[in-house]
Coordinates of C-alpha atoms and ligand atoms in Angstrom, one line a residue:
M1 CA 0.0 0.0 0.0
Q2 CA 2.8 2.4 1.0
T3 CA 4.7 1.7 -2.1
V4 CA 1.7 2.1 -4.3
V5 CA 0.9 5.5 -2.8
A6 CA 4.5 6.7 -3.0
F7 CA 4.7 5.5 -6.6
F8 CA 1.4 7.3 -7.4
V9 CA 2.4 10.6 -5.8
I10 CA 5.9 10.6 -7.3
G11 CA 4.5 9.6 -10.7
A12 CA 1.8 12.3 -10.6
L13 CA 4.2 15.0 -9.5
G14 CA 6.8 14.1 -12.1
I15 CA 4.6 13.4 -15.2
F16 CA 2.0 16.0 -14.9
P17 CA 4.2 19.1 -15.3
V18 CA 6.0 17.5 -18.3
V19 CA 2.7 16.7 -20.0
A20 CA 1.3 20.1 -19.2
L21 CA 4.4 21.8 -20.6
V22 CA 4.4 19.8 -23.9
V23 CA 0.6 20.5 -24.3
Q24 CA 1.3 24.2 -23.6
I25 CA 4.1 24.5 -26.1
Y26 CA 2.0 22.7 -28.8
R27 CA -1.0 24.9 -28.1
D28 CA 1.1 28.1 -28.1
S29 CA 2.7 27.5 -31.5
R30 CA -0.7 26.5 -33.0
G31 CA -2.4 29.5 -31.3
K32 CA 0.3 32.0 -32.4
K33 CA -0.2 31.0 -36.0
R34 CA -3.9 31.4 -35.7
N35 CA -3.6 34.8 -34.1
L36 CA -1.3 36.0 -36.9
A37 CA -4.1 35.1 -39.3
M38 CA -6.5 37.1 -37.0
R39 CA -8.2 33.9 -35.8
C40 CA -9.1 32.7 -32.4
Y41 CA -6.3 31.0 -30.5
A42 CA -8.4 28.1 -29.4
C43 CA -11.1 27.4 -32.0
E44 CA -9.7 29.2 -35.1
S45 CA -12.9 31.1 -35.8
A46 CA -12.6 34.6 -37.3
G47 CA -14.6 37.5 -36.0
H48 CA -14.4 39.7 -33.0
L49 CA -11.4 38.8 -30.9
L50 CA -10.5 39.7 -27.4
P51 CA -7.0 39.8 -25.9
V52 CA -6.5 37.3 -23.0
P53 CA -3.2 37.5 -21.1
H54 CA -1.7 34.1 -20.3
Y55 CA 0.1 33.4 -17.1
K56 CA 3.5 33.6 -18.8
G57 CA 2.9 37.2 -19.7
D58 CA 2.0 36.7 -23.4
T59 CA -1.3 37.9 -24.6
F60 CA -3.3 36.0 -27.2
L61 CA -6.6 36.7 -29.0
Y62 CA -9.7 34.7 -28.3
C63 CA -13.2 34.9 -29.6
L64 CA -16.0 35.7 -27.1
S65 CA -17.2 32.2 -26.6
C66 CA -13.6 30.9 -26.0
V67 CA -13.0 33.8 -23.5
E68 CA -16.0 32.4 -21.5
K69 CA -14.6 28.9 -21.9
Q70 CA -11.2 30.1 -20.6
A71 CA -12.9 31.5 -17.5
G72 CA -14.5 28.1 -16.9
N73 CA -11.2 26.3 -17.5
R74 CA -9.5 28.4 -14.9
R75 CA -12.1 27.3 -12.4
I76 CA -11.5 23.7 -13.4
F77 CA -7.8 24.1 -13.2
G78 CA -8.1 25.6 -9.8
Y79 CA -10.2 22.7 -8.7
A80 CA -7.6 20.2 -10.2
A81 CA -4.8 21.9 -8.5
F82 CA -6.7 21.7 -5.2
C83 CA -7.3 18.0 -5.7
G84 CA -3.6 17.5 -6.5
I85 CA -2.6 19.2 -3.3
V86 CA -5.1 17.0 -1.4
V87 CA -3.7 13.9 -3.0
V88 CA -0.1 14.9 -2.1
L89 CA -1.1 15.7 1.5
V90 CA -3.0 12.5 1.9
G91 CA -0.1 10.5 0.4
W92 CA 2.4 12.2 2.6
A93 CA 0.1 11.6 5.7
V94 CA -0.2 7.9 4.8
L95 CA 3.5 7.5 4.3
S96 CA 4.5 9.3 7.5
S97 CA 2.0 7.6 9.6
N98 CA 3.3 4.1 8.6
K99 CA 6.9 4.7 9.8
Ligands
LIG101 ZN1 -12.7 30.7 -30.2

């Protein structure tokens, strides 16, 4: 049980940032090309675009429906980050209580 929890926690901590980074790099290069063509970063639709600052400091253009989706995604990401922290804390508590 201990080993499984430790493996899970270490695996989740190690793999998640790498996957997130790769996805981010891919989405950024795709989104930059779309923005240069005056199309939405996320869904490639043309029309009225709004600038949305990313956490890295870059600003990209999104259509209105994707701006709304982004706001929803931020809530989901916050929830996922919260769950991740809970998993780490529970894993740490299990490991330290079994010493
Ligand atoms: Zn869009």
